[in-house]
């Protein structure tokens, strides 16, 4: 009787550890706390606004760059008539959502530090690139007008600082 009880307890222990392992595997598949996968979430955010910035509020190294981007976007909003949104990765709902999104962005953009700035769904870079864009209004306007099919805009976006 005691041996049967011991075997039952061991089986329950191993079945619980297996179910927690499958939860860990969900995280490696980039499933956010909302149930959406990371690429789908990012795509939805990109289509919801003209300019999207992924930022962090508590990153000492990146804080000044993120503040610069926010000031630039606020300052020029009336002139260029665009919608913009900032997603603070360290303030997202799930505790692992921000890091999962940032890891995905690092892999796809090859840029480690925030901010990550997207215009009309295209990654343009960080704060230095945005400053360059605001100093060249014709190129910024091309991007804001959806210059996705325009060769000039496409070539400009691919350049890296």
PDB file of C-alpha atoms in Angstrom, residues 7 13 28 31 37 44 55 75 77 89 92 110 117 122 129 141 148:
ATOM      1  CA  UNK A   7       4.534   5.629  -6.946  1.00  0.00           C
ATOM      2  CA  UNK A  13       5.326  15.134  -9.414  1.00  0.00           C
ATOM      3  CA  UNK A  28      10.296  30.323 -26.573  1.00  0.00           C
ATOM      4  CA  UNK A  31       3.617  33.900 -27.148  1.00  0.00           C
ATOM      5  CA  UNK A  37       2.574  35.756 -30.982  1.00  0.00           C
ATOM      6  CA  UNK A  44      -0.881  45.022 -35.535  1.00  0.00           C
ATOM      7  CA  UNK A  55      11.192  52.435 -26.202  1.00  0.00           C
ATOM      8  CA  UNK A  75       7.517  69.011 -32.037  1.00  0.00           C
ATOM      9  CA  UNK A  77       3.449  66.496 -35.400  1.00  0.00           C
ATOM     10  CA  UNK A  89       8.690  47.751 -23.511  1.00  0.00           C
ATOM     11  CA  UNK A  92       3.810  46.225 -21.117  1.00  0.00           C
ATOM     12  CA  UNK A 110      19.995  43.926 -36.078  1.00  0.00           C
ATOM     13  CA  UNK A 117      11.545  53.708 -34.892  1.00  0.00           C
ATOM     14  CA  UNK A 122       9.293  50.324 -42.154  1.00  0.00           C
ATOM     15  CA  UNK A 129      18.264  58.350 -37.982  1.00  0.00           C
ATOM     16  CA  UNK A 141       7.465  63.063 -46.459  1.00  0.00           C
ATOM     17  CA  UNK A 148       6.887  51.761 -49.758  1.00  0.00           C
TER      18      UNK A 148
END
